[in-house]
Short mmCIF file of C-alpha atoms in Angstrom, two decimals:
data_model
loop_
_atom_site.label_atom_id
_atom_site.label_comp_id
_atom_site.label_asym_id
_atom_site.label_seq_id
_atom_site.Cartn_x
_atom_site.Cartn_y
_atom_site.Cartn_z
CA MET A 1 -0.19 0.21 0.31
CA ILE A 2 3.69 2.35 1.58
CA TYR A 3 4.57 1.06 -2.47
CA MET A 4 0.68 1.86 -4.62
CA SER A 5 0.83 5.74 -2.11
CA PHE A 6 4.00 6.68 -3.96
CA PHE A 7 3.97 6.62 -7.01
CA ILE A 8 -0.05 8.25 -7.26
CA GLY A 9 1.74 10.68 -6.12
CA LEU A 10 4.29 10.60 -8.43
CA ILE A 11 1.45 10.77 -12.03
CA LEU A 12 -0.62 13.77 -9.92
CA ILE A 13 3.14 16.03 -9.17
CA CYS A 14 4.07 14.40 -12.75
CA LYS A 15 1.38 15.55 -15.06
CA GLY A 16 -0.41 18.40 -12.17
CA GLY A 17 4.06 19.96 -13.86
CA ASP A 18 3.05 19.59 -17.71
CA TRP A 19 0.00 21.91 -16.87
CA PHE A 20 1.21 24.17 -14.96
CA VAL A 21 4.52 24.73 -17.39
CA ASP A 22 2.21 25.31 -19.89
CA ALA A 23 -1.04 27.46 -18.71
CA ALA A 24 2.19 29.53 -16.88
CA SER A 25 4.26 30.58 -20.32
CA LYS A 26 0.37 31.16 -22.28
CA ILE A 27 0.09 33.70 -19.32
CA SER A 28 3.14 35.12 -19.55
CA GLU A 29 2.24 35.09 -23.60
CA THR A 30 -1.03 36.85 -23.11
CA LEU A 31 -0.22 39.47 -20.10
CA GLY A 32 3.49 40.68 -21.60
CA ILE A 33 4.91 39.68 -18.84
CA PRO A 34 8.60 38.43 -19.04
CA LYS A 35 8.70 34.39 -18.56
CA TYR A 36 11.15 34.79 -16.15
CA VAL A 37 8.59 37.29 -13.65
CA VAL A 38 6.12 34.47 -13.93
CA GLY A 39 7.96 31.59 -12.64
CA ALA A 40 9.77 33.37 -10.09
CA THR A 41 6.15 34.49 -8.96
CA ILE A 42 3.97 32.43 -9.28
CA VAL A 43 4.73 29.21 -10.29
CA SER A 44 7.41 29.96 -7.28
CA PHE A 45 4.79 31.10 -4.45
CA ALA A 46 2.57 27.52 -5.99
CA THR A 47 5.42 24.76 -5.60
CA THR A 48 7.28 25.37 -2.50
CA MET A 49 3.77 24.85 -0.76
CA PRO A 50 4.24 21.16 -0.07
CA GLU A 51 7.91 22.41 1.91
CA ILE A 52 5.65 25.12 3.48
CA ILE A 53 2.60 23.29 5.02
CA VAL A 54 5.10 19.55 5.51
CA SER A 55 7.27 22.97 7.98
CA ALA A 56 4.68 24.20 9.61
CA ALA A 57 3.46 20.70 10.21
CA ALA A 58 5.83 19.84 11.61
CA ALA A 59 6.80 22.69 13.44
CA LEU A 60 2.90 22.26 14.83
CA LYS A 61 3.46 18.81 16.53
CA GLY A 62 7.36 19.89 18.30
CA HIS A 63 9.33 18.80 15.16
CA SER A 64 11.76 21.62 14.86
CA ALA A 65 14.25 19.32 12.85
CA MET A 66 12.29 18.23 9.98
CA ALA A 67 10.92 21.58 9.98
CA ILE A 68 14.70 23.48 9.54
CA GLY A 69 15.66 20.37 7.94
CA ASN A 70 13.35 21.05 5.58
CA ALA A 71 12.96 24.99 4.72
CA VAL A 72 16.88 24.43 4.48
CA GLY A 73 17.21 21.05 2.75
CA SER A 74 14.72 21.59 -0.22
CA VAL A 75 17.14 24.73 -1.32
CA SER A 76 19.99 22.18 -1.36
CA ALA A 77 18.10 20.13 -3.27
CA ASN A 78 15.94 22.47 -5.33
CA THR A 79 19.85 24.55 -6.93
CA GLY A 80 22.26 20.48 -5.70
CA ILE A 81 20.02 19.03 -7.99
CA ILE A 82 17.36 20.12 -10.15
CA LEU A 83 18.79 24.39 -10.55
CA ALA A 84 22.18 22.02 -11.90
CA ILE A 85 20.65 19.66 -14.23
CA SER A 86 18.70 22.78 -15.63
CA LEU A 87 21.94 24.81 -16.73
CA PHE A 88 23.64 21.37 -17.89
CA PHE A 89 20.58 20.63 -20.59
CA LEU A 90 19.40 24.93 -21.09
CA PRO A 91 22.43 26.09 -21.19
CA ALA A 92 21.26 29.36 -23.04
CA ALA A 93 22.66 33.55 -23.09
CA ILE A 94 20.64 35.39 -20.06
CA LYS A 95 20.57 38.64 -19.46
CA ARG A 96 22.31 40.40 -16.74
CA GLN A 97 19.64 42.45 -15.09
CA ASP A 98 17.11 40.07 -14.10
CA TYR A 99 19.04 38.01 -12.11
CA ILE A 100 21.21 40.13 -10.63
CA ILE A 101 19.39 41.75 -8.40
CA LYS A 102 17.56 38.91 -6.79
CA THR A 103 20.20 36.09 -7.03
CA ILE A 104 22.42 38.72 -4.72
CA LEU A 105 19.17 39.22 -1.52
CA TYR A 106 18.29 35.60 -2.13
CA VAL A 107 22.31 34.77 -1.42
CA GLY A 108 22.27 38.11 1.32
CA THR A 109 19.18 35.70 3.19
CA LEU A 110 20.43 31.85 2.44
CA VAL A 111 23.49 34.00 4.53
CA LEU A 112 20.69 36.11 7.39
CA LEU A 113 19.94 32.41 7.93
CA LEU A 114 23.02 30.82 8.55
CA ILE A 115 23.95 34.34 10.14
CA SER A 116 20.89 33.32 13.12
CA PHE A 117 21.56 29.36 13.36
CA LYS A 118 24.65 30.24 14.86
CA ASP A 119 23.61 30.59 18.80
CA ARG A 120 21.40 27.35 17.45
CA VAL A 121 18.45 28.81 17.88
CA PHE A 122 15.74 30.72 15.76
CA ASP A 123 13.26 32.69 17.83
CA TRP A 124 10.89 36.07 16.67
CA SER A 125 14.11 38.07 15.80
CA ASP A 126 14.98 35.92 13.68
CA CYS A 127 12.41 36.46 11.30
CA ILE A 128 12.33 40.11 11.00
CA LEU A 129 14.85 40.03 8.26
CA LEU A 130 13.70 37.57 6.71
CA LEU A 131 10.39 38.57 6.28
CA LEU A 132 11.80 41.41 5.17
CA ALA A 133 14.01 40.19 2.18
CA GLY A 134 11.69 38.20 1.45
CA ILE A 135 8.94 40.58 0.61
CA LEU A 136 10.97 43.09 -0.80
CA PHE A 137 12.41 40.47 -3.28
CA LEU A 138 8.39 40.30 -3.91
CA ILE A 139 7.72 43.74 -4.49
CA MET A 140 10.32 44.23 -7.62
CA ASN A 141 8.89 41.46 -8.87
CA ILE A 142 5.54 42.79 -9.75
CA LYS A 143 6.96 46.21 -9.64
CA ASN A 144 8.98 43.89 -12.98
CA ALA A 145 6.29 42.39 -14.24
CA PHE A 146 4.16 45.64 -14.85
CA GLN A 147 7.00 47.24 -16.05
CA GLU A 148 7.92 44.53 -18.76
CA ARG A 149 3.75 44.57 -19.76
CA ASN A 150 4.03 48.74 -19.90
CA LYS A 151 6.80 48.12 -22.04
CA GLY A 152 5.04 44.99 -24.17
CA PHE A 153 1.50 46.12 -23.88
CA GLN A 154 0.17 46.95 -27.94
CA ARG A 155 -2.68 49.42 -27.48
CA LYS A 156 -4.11 49.09 -30.89
CA ASN A 157 -7.03 46.73 -31.71
CA GLN A 158 -7.35 46.30 -28.07
CA LYS A 159 -11.28 46.41 -28.14
CA ASN A 160 -10.94 43.49 -30.91
CA ASP A 161 -8.47 41.28 -28.66
CA SER A 162 -9.53 41.50 -24.95
CA LYS A 163 -12.50 39.80 -24.99
CA THR A 164 -10.10 37.06 -26.90
CA GLN A 165 -7.09 37.29 -24.45
CA LYS A 166 -9.95 37.00 -21.23
CA LYS A 167 -11.66 33.46 -22.34
CA GLU A 168 -8.12 32.75 -23.41
CA CYS A 169 -6.84 33.96 -19.88
CA TRP A 170 -9.44 32.41 -17.99
CA LYS A 171 -9.19 29.58 -19.94
CA MET A 172 -5.21 28.97 -18.56
CA PHE A 173 -5.05 30.27 -14.83
CA VAL A 174 -7.48 27.00 -14.81
CA TRP A 175 -5.32 24.71 -15.73
CA PHE A 176 -2.40 26.85 -13.96
CA PHE A 177 -4.89 25.64 -10.87
CA ILE A 178 -5.81 22.06 -12.03
CA GLY A 179 -1.89 21.95 -11.91
CA ALA A 180 -0.30 23.49 -9.06
CA VAL A 181 -3.53 21.08 -6.70
CA ALA A 182 -2.30 18.07 -8.46
CA ILE A 183 1.35 18.49 -7.60
CA VAL A 184 0.70 19.60 -4.59
CA ALA A 185 -1.99 16.97 -3.42
CA GLY A 186 1.60 14.68 -5.32
CA SER A 187 3.50 16.05 -2.78
CA GLU A 188 1.62 15.78 -0.04
CA ILE A 189 1.15 11.48 -0.89
CA LEU A 190 4.62 10.31 -2.09
CA VAL A 191 5.82 11.97 0.65
CA LYS A 192 4.22 10.56 3.31
CA SER A 193 5.54 7.58 1.87
CA ALA A 194 8.42 8.02 1.75
CA CYS A 195 8.87 8.99 4.56
CA GLU A 196 7.53 5.38 6.55
CA ILE A 197 9.64 3.70 3.75
CA ALA A 198 11.96 5.63 5.58
CA GLU A 199 11.29 5.15 8.64
CA LYS A 200 10.90 1.47 7.85
CA LEU A 201 14.83 1.76 7.32
CA HIS A 202 15.96 2.75 10.70
CA ILE A 203 17.04 6.53 9.91
CA SER A 204 16.90 9.44 11.91
CA GLU A 205 13.94 12.73 12.28
CA GLU A 206 17.53 14.84 10.80
CA ILE A 207 18.81 13.07 7.76
CA ILE A 208 15.35 12.15 6.29
CA SER A 209 14.65 16.24 6.71
CA VAL A 210 17.05 17.07 4.64
CA THR A 211 17.48 14.32 1.69
CA ILE A 212 13.83 11.87 1.38
CA VAL A 213 12.50 14.89 3.22
CA ALA A 214 13.41 17.94 1.36
CA MET A 215 14.01 16.47 -2.44
CA GLY A 216 10.49 14.97 -1.82
CA THR A 217 9.01 18.98 -1.16
CA SER A 218 10.59 19.53 -4.14
CA LEU A 219 9.38 17.20 -5.90
CA PRO A 220 7.26 20.30 -7.34
CA GLU A 221 9.78 22.41 -9.30
CA PHE A 222 12.04 19.04 -10.51
CA VAL A 223 8.64 18.21 -12.28
CA THR A 224 7.55 21.49 -12.88
CA THR A 225 11.71 22.32 -14.53
CA VAL A 226 12.22 18.30 -16.71
CA THR A 227 8.70 19.75 -18.19
CA ALA A 228 10.40 23.50 -19.23
CA ILE A 229 13.60 21.41 -20.27
CA ILE A 230 11.06 19.49 -22.83
CA LYS A 231 9.60 22.72 -24.25
CA LYS A 232 13.06 24.21 -23.55
CA GLU A 233 11.92 26.99 -21.64
CA SER A 234 15.18 27.79 -19.53
CA SER A 235 14.50 31.84 -18.69
CA LEU A 236 11.30 29.79 -16.81
CA SER A 237 13.58 26.17 -15.19
CA VAL A 238 16.55 29.48 -13.83
CA GLY A 239 13.27 31.90 -11.96
CA ASN A 240 11.46 29.14 -10.61
CA ILE A 241 13.83 28.18 -9.30
CA VAL A 242 15.40 31.04 -7.43
CA GLY A 243 11.91 31.90 -6.22
CA ALA A 244 11.42 29.35 -4.65
CA ASN A 245 14.62 28.97 -3.13
CA MET A 246 14.51 32.59 -2.62
CA ILE A 247 10.71 32.15 -0.81
CA ASP A 248 11.62 28.87 1.34
CA SER A 249 14.58 30.40 2.14
CA ALA A 250 12.20 34.13 3.33
CA PHE A 251 8.97 32.96 4.14
CA ILE A 252 8.85 29.00 5.84
CA LEU A 253 11.22 29.50 9.45
CA PRO A 254 9.53 32.89 9.80
CA VAL A 255 6.13 31.20 9.73
CA CYS A 256 7.04 28.32 11.49
CA THR A 257 7.89 29.78 14.85
CA LEU A 258 5.50 32.57 14.29
CA LEU A 259 2.74 29.85 14.50
CA GLY A 260 3.97 27.41 16.29
CA GLY A 261 4.69 30.72 19.58
CA LYS A 262 7.64 29.60 20.48
CA SER A 263 11.55 29.53 19.21
CA LEU A 264 12.69 26.22 16.71
CA PRO A 265 16.52 24.69 18.49
CA VAL A 266 19.12 24.23 15.05
CA SER A 267 21.12 21.60 14.95
CA THR A 268 25.27 21.66 15.28
CA GLN A 269 25.32 20.07 11.82
CA MET A 270 22.63 21.51 10.52
CA ALA A 271 24.23 25.23 11.10
CA LEU A 272 27.79 24.05 10.46
CA ILE A 273 27.55 21.42 7.87
CA ASP A 274 23.63 21.86 6.40
CA MET A 275 23.43 25.46 5.83
CA PRO A 276 27.07 26.22 4.96
CA VAL A 277 26.73 23.57 2.20
CA CYS A 278 23.06 24.90 1.03
CA ILE A 279 25.77 28.48 0.95
CA LEU A 280 28.28 26.96 -1.78
CA VAL A 281 25.85 25.52 -3.86
CA SER A 282 23.68 28.08 -4.76
CA VAL A 283 26.86 30.55 -5.00
CA VAL A 284 27.87 27.95 -7.36
CA ALA A 285 25.30 27.75 -9.69
CA LEU A 286 24.18 31.42 -9.68
CA PHE A 287 27.44 34.15 -9.73
CA PRO A 288 29.62 31.53 -13.52
CA MET A 289 25.87 32.58 -15.11
CA LEU A 290 25.87 36.52 -13.42
CA TYR A 291 29.87 37.10 -13.88
CA ARG A 292 29.97 35.56 -18.59
CA ASN A 293 25.75 35.78 -18.29
CA LYS A 294 25.68 32.78 -19.75
CA ILE A 295 24.29 29.83 -18.41
CA ALA A 296 27.44 27.26 -18.58
CA ARG A 297 27.06 22.71 -18.44
CA ILE A 298 30.02 22.75 -16.27
CA ASP A 299 28.24 25.15 -13.83
CA GLY A 300 25.70 22.33 -13.70
CA VAL A 301 27.86 19.66 -13.40
CA PHE A 302 30.49 21.10 -10.90
CA THR A 303 27.13 22.44 -8.54
CA LEU A 304 25.51 18.48 -8.76
CA LEU A 305 29.06 17.61 -7.54
CA ILE A 306 29.20 19.13 -4.94
CA TYR A 307 25.61 18.28 -3.50
CA SER A 308 26.22 14.46 -3.88
CA SER A 309 29.33 14.98 -1.61
CA TYR A 310 27.23 16.57 0.38
CA LEU A 311 25.06 14.20 -0.16
CA ILE A 312 27.34 11.29 0.27
CA TYR A 313 29.23 12.56 3.77
CA ILE A 314 25.76 12.88 5.61
CA CYS A 315 24.88 9.75 5.26
CA ARG A 316 27.14 7.88 5.75
CA GLY A 317 26.47 6.90 9.36
CA ASN A 318 23.21 5.99 8.55
CA LEU A 319 23.08 4.16 5.48
#
């Protein structure tokens, strides 16, 4: 029964991801919004729902290691596996101005998390700067969306096209919602069954949270990225990962802390190993492409190698 649930969840995620990316691409084209902005806002929020839900539920039940491990582990998995795959299969020229400020803000947020972990406790005072960074990120994306829409907006024949555009938009929003629901529902089913399988193998909660749970809740981003690779939508793929990671970094732990009404204890492994590696893979994956104005396959290879080495290191005594 556990294995059946695992495959049901996987099917829901795969099909939902297909609907999701199609709808997101067509929405951006219809509204004149760049696909990077769509990926970094709407798509990212929907695909990060599993991480938010799982971490919040874990924190409310007193499993702080699961809450923090899932939040940080998801960022590492998104970057070390998903973004690495995207960089390898979709090398392309990029516009530095589309990425540089958001990337610096994202990496800066990770550094803030590392600093907040220094005293081995994440409390409400640590939430303030993270929430401000997350809100600033969203405001920047919304502002960019309106600016780009206004640039590409055609007033000619507006009356003749408005009804067709509205009809097309509503249709795509429906499919977008259906895809998002399928992804989130499938992730919940898959993560639950994967955790039950892992518990039978007697793996510690901390290792489960930064590996199996984190990878499971990152499946929406993985499927969305794979679908984007198939459809050759590199901007949507990279934008989705950067946006998803920013939301994970800035919102998950503050939400867990504020909902639970108490601070979250941080383990030594999280402060000294997991979080520094999370920052390292993000820098290796994103900064070279900003320097050369181009996504290169070698960046994906290095990112995946670092993340793989990290997984081997933390799992060596638990398997």
